[in-house]
C-alpha cells in the first residue's frame, strides 16, 4: 500500500519509518513543513523536504544524500527501520550543500564500512564544508559506476545545478534517477509523491527560476545526459518524488532552459538594449543620441527603454536574450539612481556573463554614477570594452555627437566591426 498520510511515515511506536518507493528503494528523508525562507532569499510557503534514499542490493545498502543537521534524528530512525549500519557499503552525495550533508559525519561514524562517492568537483568543497581532512572518498565522473551486486549506481556529472559539485545518480535496474536539487522544489507534503501531493507546480517553476535559471547552459548539458535514460521515477532532494510521468518534468526543464521569448531576431543579427532614467532630460538626450548612433550599424536591433516607470521584472527575459546592455544614469548624491540598481540586482537570476556592457550619464558635481555602474557590470563578468561616457549637466552638440559615436562603437563592437586600438609603444614613453 502506498503512503497517503503522515501515519504511514510513522511506525506504531511513533518513530519515523522509511517509505517504500520500490522493493529495493526507500525514502529516508525528513519533512520541514514550517520553513518559510530557504537560503535567506527563497520563499517557501509550504516548507520543504530533505529527501534522502536507501537502495538495497544483493551485496549491501547504499544511502543517497542525507538531510539538514537538525533533521538527522528522523533520517537515522528511517534508515534504521530498513537497514543495519554494517550493511551500508556506499554513501553517495549528489550535492554538498548543508541541507544534504548535515547528517553525513554522523552517518560515516555509524557506518564505518561505507565508501563515500562524490563528484570530482566536490572534493575541495567536502573539506571546506565538513572541516575534515581525514575523510576518505572516491571522486566520480559520468560513466563511473559502483555495484551493489544486483543493483548498480551510475553517476552523471551535472555541474552547476546549482553548485559546481552537483551530480545525479542513476539506478538502471529500477530506472530511478536520484537527481539532487535538479527537478526539486520547496514543497512539503506528507503524501510525498507527485500524483498524491497538492498542486506544487508554482513551486517547481519558482525553484527553477531562482535556482537553476542562472545556469541554463549547464541545464541543457545535463538534459542531454538525462533525456536518453529510461526513467520510471525521479527522486530529487526537495519536494515531491516524481513517479507519475516523470518525463513531463524533464520536458519542462527543456522548455525552461530554451528561449522564453518568441524570437523577433533574425539569425546573424544582434540585440542591443539601452536602459536609461533621467532627472532633467539630460541623460535622456544622451540616451537618444547613443540610440541613433547604434542604429547606424546594420543587423543590430537597438531598443531604448525608460526606467522611470520603476518596472524591472518585464526586462529580465529580454536581457537574458540580449547581446549587449547599455545603462544611462544620472548621478544623485554621489551614486547611480535606484531604478538602475534595481534592474541590475534583478539580473542575478540569469546568466549575463560575457555580454557587452556600457554606461553613460549626465551629472552635476562629481559623476560617480557611471563608474560605479561600470564596476558592477565588470563584477557581473560582462565585457566593458568602451569606457563610460559622462557629460556635465546639459550635453552640447559636440557632446551629443560623442554619444552618437559611443553608440556606433558599441554596435560595431557587437558585430565584431570595431577597429582594434593599436598601441604605439612610442606613445608610452
Ligand atoms: Fe538543496 Fe542546493 O541544496
Coordinates of C-alpha atoms and ligand atoms in Angstrom, one line a residue:
X1 CA 0.0 0.0 0.0
X2 CA 1.4 3.4 -0.9
X3 CA 1.6 6.1 1.8
X4 CA -1.1 8.8 1.6
X5 CA -0.8 10.4 5.0
X6 CA 1.6 11.1 7.9
X7 CA 0.6 8.0 9.7
X8 CA 2.3 6.0 7.1
X9 CA 5.6 7.9 7.8
X10 CA 5.5 6.9 11.4
X11 CA 5.5 3.4 13.0
X12 CA 3.3 2.1 15.7
X13 CA 5.6 3.3 18.5
X14 CA 5.6 6.8 17.0
X15 CA 9.1 6.6 15.4
X16 CA 9.7 7.8 11.8
X17 CA 9.9 4.9 9.4
X18 CA 11.2 4.6 5.8
X19 CA 8.7 4.8 3.0
X20 CA 8.9 2.2 0.2
X21 CA 9.4 3.5 -3.3
X22 CA 10.0 0.0 -4.7
X23 CA 11.0 -3.2 -3.1
X24 CA 14.7 -2.1 -3.1
X25 CA 14.4 1.6 -2.8
X26 CA 13.2 3.6 0.3
X27 CA 12.7 7.3 1.1
X28 CA 14.6 8.0 4.4
X29 CA 14.3 11.8 4.3
X30 CA 12.7 14.4 6.6
X31 CA 9.8 16.9 6.5
X32 CA 10.3 20.6 7.3
X33 CA 6.8 22.0 7.0
X34 CA 7.3 25.2 9.0
X35 CA 10.3 26.6 7.0
X36 CA 9.3 29.9 5.3
X37 CA 12.6 31.1 3.9
X38 CA 15.4 29.0 2.4
X39 CA 19.0 30.2 2.0
X40 CA 17.8 33.7 3.1
X41 CA 16.2 34.6 -0.2
X42 CA 13.9 31.8 -1.3
X43 CA 10.3 31.9 -0.1
X44 CA 8.9 28.5 1.0
X45 CA 5.2 28.9 1.6
X46 CA 4.8 25.2 2.0
X47 CA 8.0 24.4 3.8
X48 CA 10.3 21.9 2.3
X49 CA 11.5 18.3 2.5
X50 CA 15.1 17.0 2.7
X51 CA 14.9 13.8 0.7
X52 CA 17.4 11.0 1.1
X53 CA 17.2 7.5 -0.2
X54 CA 18.4 4.0 0.6
X55 CA 18.9 1.3 -2.0
X56 CA 19.3 -2.4 -1.2
X57 CA 21.5 -4.6 -3.5
X58 CA 22.5 -8.2 -3.0
X59 CA 25.9 -7.0 -1.8
X60 CA 24.9 -4.2 0.5
X61 CA 23.0 -1.0 1.0
X62 CA 23.6 2.5 -0.5
X63 CA 22.5 5.7 1.0
X64 CA 22.0 8.6 -1.4
X65 CA 22.2 12.0 0.2
X66 CA 21.4 12.9 3.8
X67 CA 19.4 15.7 5.5
X68 CA 19.9 19.0 7.2
X69 CA 21.6 18.6 10.6
X70 CA 18.6 19.4 12.7
X71 CA 16.6 16.7 11.0
X72 CA 19.2 13.9 11.4
X73 CA 17.1 12.1 14.1
X74 CA 14.3 11.4 11.6
X75 CA 16.8 10.4 8.9
X76 CA 18.6 7.9 11.2
X77 CA 15.3 6.5 12.5
X78 CA 14.1 5.9 9.0
X79 CA 17.4 4.4 7.9
X80 CA 17.4 2.1 10.9
X81 CA 13.9 0.9 10.0
X82 CA 15.2 -0.8 6.9
X83 CA 18.9 -1.5 7.3
X84 CA 21.7 -2.1 9.8
X85 CA 24.7 0.2 9.7
X86 CA 27.1 -2.7 8.9
X87 CA 25.1 -3.3 5.7
X88 CA 25.8 0.1 4.3
X89 CA 28.6 -0.2 1.8
X90 CA 28.1 3.0 -0.2
X91 CA 27.2 6.6 0.6
X92 CA 26.6 9.0 -2.4
X93 CA 26.4 12.7 -2.1
X94 CA 24.9 14.3 -5.1
X95 CA 25.4 17.7 -3.7
X96 CA 27.2 19.0 -0.7
X97 CA 25.1 22.0 0.4
X98 CA 24.5 21.6 4.2
X99 CA 20.8 20.7 3.8
X100 CA 22.0 17.4 2.3
X101 CA 25.2 16.8 4.2
X102 CA 24.1 17.7 7.8
X103 CA 23.9 14.1 8.8
X104 CA 27.0 12.9 6.9
X105 CA 29.7 13.0 9.6
X106 CA 27.4 11.0 12.0
X107 CA 26.4 8.6 9.2
X108 CA 30.0 7.9 8.4
X109 CA 30.8 7.4 12.1
X110 CA 27.9 4.9 12.4
X111 CA 28.7 3.1 9.1
X112 CA 32.5 2.9 9.1
X113 CA 32.4 0.2 6.4
X114 CA 30.8 2.6 3.8
X115 CA 32.7 4.2 1.0
X116 CA 31.8 7.8 0.1
X117 CA 31.3 8.8 -3.6
X118 CA 31.2 12.4 -4.6
X119 CA 31.8 14.3 -7.9
X120 CA 35.2 15.3 -8.9
X121 CA 34.3 19.0 -8.3
X122 CA 33.1 18.3 -4.8
X123 CA 36.5 17.3 -3.3
X124 CA 37.6 20.7 -2.1
X125 CA 34.1 21.6 -1.0
X126 CA 33.9 18.5 1.1
X127 CA 36.9 19.5 3.1
X128 CA 35.8 23.1 3.4
X129 CA 32.2 22.3 4.5
X130 CA 32.9 19.4 6.8
X131 CA 36.3 20.6 8.1
X132 CA 37.5 17.0 8.0
X133 CA 40.8 16.3 6.2
X134 CA 40.8 12.6 7.0
X135 CA 37.5 11.7 5.3
X136 CA 38.1 9.0 2.7
X137 CA 36.1 9.3 -0.5
X138 CA 36.1 8.3 -4.2
X139 CA 35.6 11.1 -6.8
X140 CA 33.5 10.1 -9.8
X141 CA 32.5 11.4 -13.2
X142 CA 30.0 10.5 -15.9
X143 CA 30.4 6.8 -16.8
X144 CA 31.7 5.7 -13.4
X145 CA 29.6 3.3 -11.5
X146 CA 29.5 1.3 -8.3
X147 CA 28.0 -2.2 -7.9
X148 CA 25.7 -3.3 -5.1
X149 CA 25.6 -6.8 -6.6
X150 CA 22.3 -7.0 -8.4
X151 CA 21.9 -3.2 -8.3
X152 CA 24.2 -0.6 -9.8
X153 CA 24.7 3.1 -9.3
X154 CA 25.8 5.1 -12.3
X155 CA 27.0 8.7 -12.0
X156 CA 26.1 11.6 -14.2
X157 CA 28.3 14.7 -14.0
X158 CA 25.9 17.6 -13.9
X159 CA 27.9 20.6 -12.6
X160 CA 26.4 23.9 -11.6
X161 CA 22.9 22.6 -10.9
X162 CA 23.1 24.6 -8.9
X163 CA 26.6 24.3 -7.3
X164 CA 29.8 23.3 -9.1
X165 CA 29.8 19.9 -7.2
X166 CA 26.4 18.6 -8.3
X167 CA 25.8 15.3 -9.9
X168 CA 22.9 12.9 -10.5
X169 CA 22.9 9.1 -9.8
X170 CA 21.0 6.6 -11.9
X171 CA 19.8 3.2 -10.8
X172 CA 19.3 1.3 -14.1
X173 CA 17.7 -1.8 -12.7
X174 CA 14.9 0.3 -11.3
X175 CA 15.1 3.2 -13.8
X176 CA 15.3 5.6 -10.8
X177 CA 17.1 8.9 -11.2
X178 CA 18.4 10.4 -8.0
X179 CA 18.7 14.0 -9.2
X180 CA 19.8 16.1 -6.3
X181 CA 18.3 19.5 -6.4
X182 CA 17.5 19.1 -10.1
X183 CA 13.7 18.7 -10.7
X184 CA 13.2 19.6 -7.0
X185 CA 11.1 22.2 -5.3
X186 CA 10.5 23.5 -1.8
X187 CA 7.1 21.9 -1.2
X188 CA 6.4 19.9 1.9
X189 CA 3.5 17.4 1.6
X190 CA 3.4 14.2 3.7
X191 CA 1.8 12.4 0.7
X192 CA 5.4 12.5 -0.8
X193 CA 4.5 11.6 -4.4
X194 CA 3.7 13.9 -7.3
X195 CA 0.4 12.1 -8.0
X196 CA -0.7 12.5 -4.4
X197 CA 0.7 15.8 -3.2
X198 CA -1.1 19.1 -3.5
X199 CA -0.6 21.3 -6.6
X200 CA 3.1 22.2 -6.4
X201 CA 3.6 23.5 -10.0
X202 CA 4.1 27.1 -8.8
X203 CA 6.9 25.9 -6.5
X204 CA 8.5 23.8 -9.2
X205 CA 8.6 26.8 -11.6
X206 CA 9.7 29.2 -8.8
X207 CA 12.5 26.8 -7.8
X208 CA 13.7 26.6 -11.4
X209 CA 13.6 30.3 -11.9
X210 CA 15.6 31.1 -8.8
X211 CA 18.0 28.1 -8.5
X212 CA 18.5 26.7 -12.0
X213 CA 17.9 29.5 -14.4
X214 CA 21.2 31.3 -13.9
X215 CA 22.9 28.1 -15.1
X216 CA 20.7 27.3 -18.1
X217 CA 23.7 26.3 -20.3
X218 CA 24.5 23.7 -17.7
X219 CA 20.9 22.7 -17.5
X220 CA 21.0 22.0 -21.3
X221 CA 24.1 19.9 -20.9
X222 CA 22.6 17.9 -18.0
X223 CA 19.4 17.3 -20.0
X224 CA 21.5 15.9 -22.9
X225 CA 22.7 13.3 -20.4
X226 CA 19.4 12.6 -18.7
X227 CA 17.0 12.5 -21.7
X228 CA 18.3 9.3 -23.2
X229 CA 17.8 7.4 -20.0
X230 CA 14.6 5.4 -19.4
X231 CA 13.3 6.9 -16.1
X232 CA 10.4 5.5 -14.1
X233 CA 10.9 7.8 -11.1
X234 CA 12.8 11.0 -10.5
X235 CA 13.9 11.2 -6.8
X236 CA 15.0 14.8 -6.1
X237 CA 16.3 16.1 -2.8
X238 CA 13.4 18.5 -2.3
X239 CA 9.7 18.2 -2.8
X240 CA 7.5 15.5 -4.3
X241 CA 9.0 12.3 -5.7
X242 CA 8.2 12.3 -9.4
X243 CA 6.9 8.8 -10.1
X244 CA 3.9 9.7 -12.3
X245 CA 5.0 10.6 -15.8
X246 CA 8.4 11.9 -14.8
X247 CA 9.2 12.7 -18.4
X248 CA 6.9 15.8 -18.1
X249 CA 9.4 17.4 -15.7
X250 CA 12.3 16.7 -17.9
X251 CA 10.4 18.2 -20.8
X252 CA 9.5 21.3 -18.7
X253 CA 13.2 21.8 -17.9
X254 CA 14.0 21.6 -21.6
X255 CA 11.4 24.2 -22.3
X256 CA 12.5 26.5 -19.5
X257 CA 16.2 26.2 -20.5
X258 CA 15.4 27.4 -24.0
X259 CA 14.4 30.9 -25.0
X260 CA 11.4 32.2 -23.1
X261 CA 10.5 34.6 -25.9
X262 CA 9.4 34.0 -29.4
X263 CA 12.3 35.2 -31.4
X264 CA 11.9 38.5 -33.1
X265 CA 15.6 38.5 -34.0
X266 CA 16.9 37.0 -37.3
X267 CA 19.9 34.7 -37.3
X268 CA 23.1 36.7 -37.5
X269 CA 21.5 39.8 -36.0
X270 CA 22.5 41.2 -32.6
X271 CA 20.4 42.9 -30.0
X272 CA 21.5 46.0 -28.0
X273 CA 19.2 47.2 -25.2
X274 CA 19.6 50.8 -23.9
X275 CA 18.1 51.5 -20.4
X276 CA 18.1 55.0 -19.0
X277 CA 16.5 57.2 -16.5
X278 CA 16.7 61.0 -16.4
X279 CA 16.0 63.7 -13.9
X280 CA 16.1 66.8 -16.1
X281 CA 16.2 65.3 -19.6
X282 CA 20.0 65.4 -19.9
X283 CA 20.6 61.7 -19.6
X284 CA 17.6 61.1 -21.9
X285 CA 19.1 63.3 -24.6
X286 CA 22.3 61.3 -24.3
X287 CA 20.3 58.1 -24.5
X288 CA 18.6 59.1 -27.7
X289 CA 21.9 60.1 -29.2
X290 CA 23.5 56.7 -28.2
X291 CA 20.5 55.0 -29.7
X292 CA 20.7 56.9 -33.0
X293 CA 24.4 56.1 -33.2
X294 CA 23.9 52.4 -32.6
X295 CA 21.1 52.4 -35.2
X296 CA 23.7 53.1 -38.0
X297 CA 25.1 49.6 -37.8
X298 CA 23.1 47.1 -40.0
X299 CA 22.0 43.9 -38.4
X300 CA 22.0 45.4 -34.8
X301 CA 18.5 45.6 -33.4
X302 CA 18.6 48.5 -30.9
X303 CA 15.9 49.2 -28.3
X304 CA 15.5 52.1 -25.9
X305 CA 13.7 51.8 -22.6
X306 CA 13.0 54.4 -19.9
X307 CA 13.2 53.0 -16.4
X308 CA 11.1 55.8 -14.9
X309 CA 8.1 53.5 -14.5
X310 CA 10.1 51.5 -12.0
X311 CA 9.4 48.2 -13.6
X312 CA 12.3 45.8 -13.9
X313 CA 10.7 42.3 -14.0
X314 CA 9.5 42.6 -17.6
X315 CA 13.0 43.3 -18.8
X316 CA 14.7 40.3 -17.3
X317 CA 13.6 37.9 -20.1
X318 CA 14.7 40.4 -22.7
X319 CA 18.1 40.9 -21.1
X320 CA 18.7 37.2 -20.9
X321 CA 18.4 37.0 -24.7
X322 CA 20.2 40.3 -25.5
X323 CA 23.8 40.6 -26.7
X324 CA 24.5 44.0 -25.3
X325 CA 23.3 46.2 -22.5
X326 CA 23.8 49.9 -22.1
X327 CA 22.8 51.8 -19.0
X328 CA 22.2 55.6 -18.7
X329 CA 22.1 57.0 -15.2
X330 CA 22.4 60.5 -13.7
X331 CA 24.4 60.9 -10.5
X332 CA 22.5 61.9 -7.5
X333 CA 24.2 62.2 -4.1
X334 CA 27.3 60.5 -5.4
X335 CA 25.6 57.4 -6.7
X336 CA 23.7 56.0 -9.7
X337 CA 19.9 56.0 -9.2
X338 CA 17.8 53.3 -7.6
X339 CA 15.9 52.1 -10.7
X340 CA 19.2 51.3 -12.4
X341 CA 20.5 49.4 -9.3
X342 CA 17.1 47.6 -9.1
X343 CA 17.4 46.4 -12.6
X344 CA 21.0 45.3 -12.1
X345 CA 20.1 43.4 -8.9
X346 CA 17.2 41.6 -10.7
X347 CA 19.8 40.0 -13.1
X348 CA 21.1 37.6 -10.5
X349 CA 18.6 35.0 -11.8
X350 CA 20.0 34.9 -15.3
X351 CA 23.5 34.5 -16.8
X352 CA 24.8 37.7 -18.3
X353 CA 28.5 36.8 -18.3
X354 CA 30.3 37.9 -21.4
X355 CA 27.5 40.1 -22.7
X356 CA 28.6 43.6 -23.9
X357 CA 28.0 46.3 -21.3
X358 CA 28.4 50.1 -21.2
X359 CA 27.3 53.1 -19.2
X360 CA 26.7 56.8 -19.8
X361 CA 25.1 59.6 -17.9
X362 CA 24.8 63.3 -17.1
X363 CA 26.0 64.7 -13.8
X364 CA 26.1 67.9 -11.9
X365 CA 29.1 67.8 -9.5
X366 CA 31.3 64.7 -9.5
X367 CA 29.6 62.0 -11.7
X368 CA 30.3 58.8 -9.7
X369 CA 27.2 57.1 -11.1
X370 CA 28.8 56.0 -14.3
X371 CA 32.0 54.4 -12.9
X372 CA 30.0 52.7 -10.1
X373 CA 27.7 51.0 -12.6
X374 CA 30.7 50.1 -14.8
X375 CA 32.3 48.4 -11.8
X376 CA 29.1 46.5 -11.2
X377 CA 28.9 45.3 -14.8
X378 CA 32.5 44.1 -14.5
X379 CA 31.6 42.4 -11.3
X380 CA 28.8 40.5 -13.2
X381 CA 31.6 39.5 -15.6
X382 CA 30.2 41.4 -18.5
X383 CA 32.6 42.8 -21.2
X384 CA 33.0 46.6 -20.8
X385 CA 35.5 47.4 -23.6
X386 CA 34.5 51.1 -24.1
X387 CA 34.9 53.5 -21.2
X388 CA 31.8 55.1 -19.8
X389 CA 30.7 58.4 -21.2
X390 CA 29.9 61.3 -18.8
X391 CA 28.6 64.8 -19.6
X392 CA 28.4 67.6 -17.1
X393 CA 24.8 68.8 -17.0
X394 CA 23.3 69.7 -20.4
X395 CA 25.0 68.0 -23.3
X396 CA 26.3 70.3 -26.0
X397 CA 26.0 69.5 -29.7
X398 CA 29.6 68.2 -29.6
X399 CA 28.8 66.0 -26.6
X400 CA 25.7 64.6 -28.3
X401 CA 27.9 63.8 -31.3
X402 CA 30.2 61.9 -28.9
X403 CA 27.2 60.0 -27.6
X404 CA 26.3 59.0 -31.2
X405 CA 29.9 57.9 -31.7
X406 CA 29.7 55.9 -28.4
X407 CA 26.5 54.1 -29.6
X408 CA 28.1 53.5 -33.0
X409 CA 31.2 51.9 -31.4
X410 CA 29.1 49.7 -29.2
X411 CA 27.1 48.4 -32.1
X412 CA 30.2 47.9 -34.1
X413 CA 31.8 46.0 -31.2
X414 CA 28.8 43.7 -31.1
X415 CA 29.2 42.9 -34.8
X416 CA 33.0 42.5 -34.5
X417 CA 33.4 45.6 -36.7
X418 CA 35.1 47.9 -34.3
X419 CA 38.7 48.8 -35.2
X420 CA 41.1 47.4 -32.6
X421 CA 43.1 50.1 -30.9
X422 CA 46.7 49.8 -31.8
X423 CA 49.0 50.9 -29.1
X424 CA 52.1 52.6 -30.4
X425 CA 54.9 51.9 -28.0
X426 CA 56.3 55.3 -28.7
X427 CA 53.3 56.9 -27.1
X428 CA 54.0 55.1 -23.9
X429 CA 57.4 56.8 -23.3
Ligands
LIG1 FE1 19.1 21.6 -1.5 FE2 21.4 23.1 -3.0 O1 20.8 22.3 -1.6

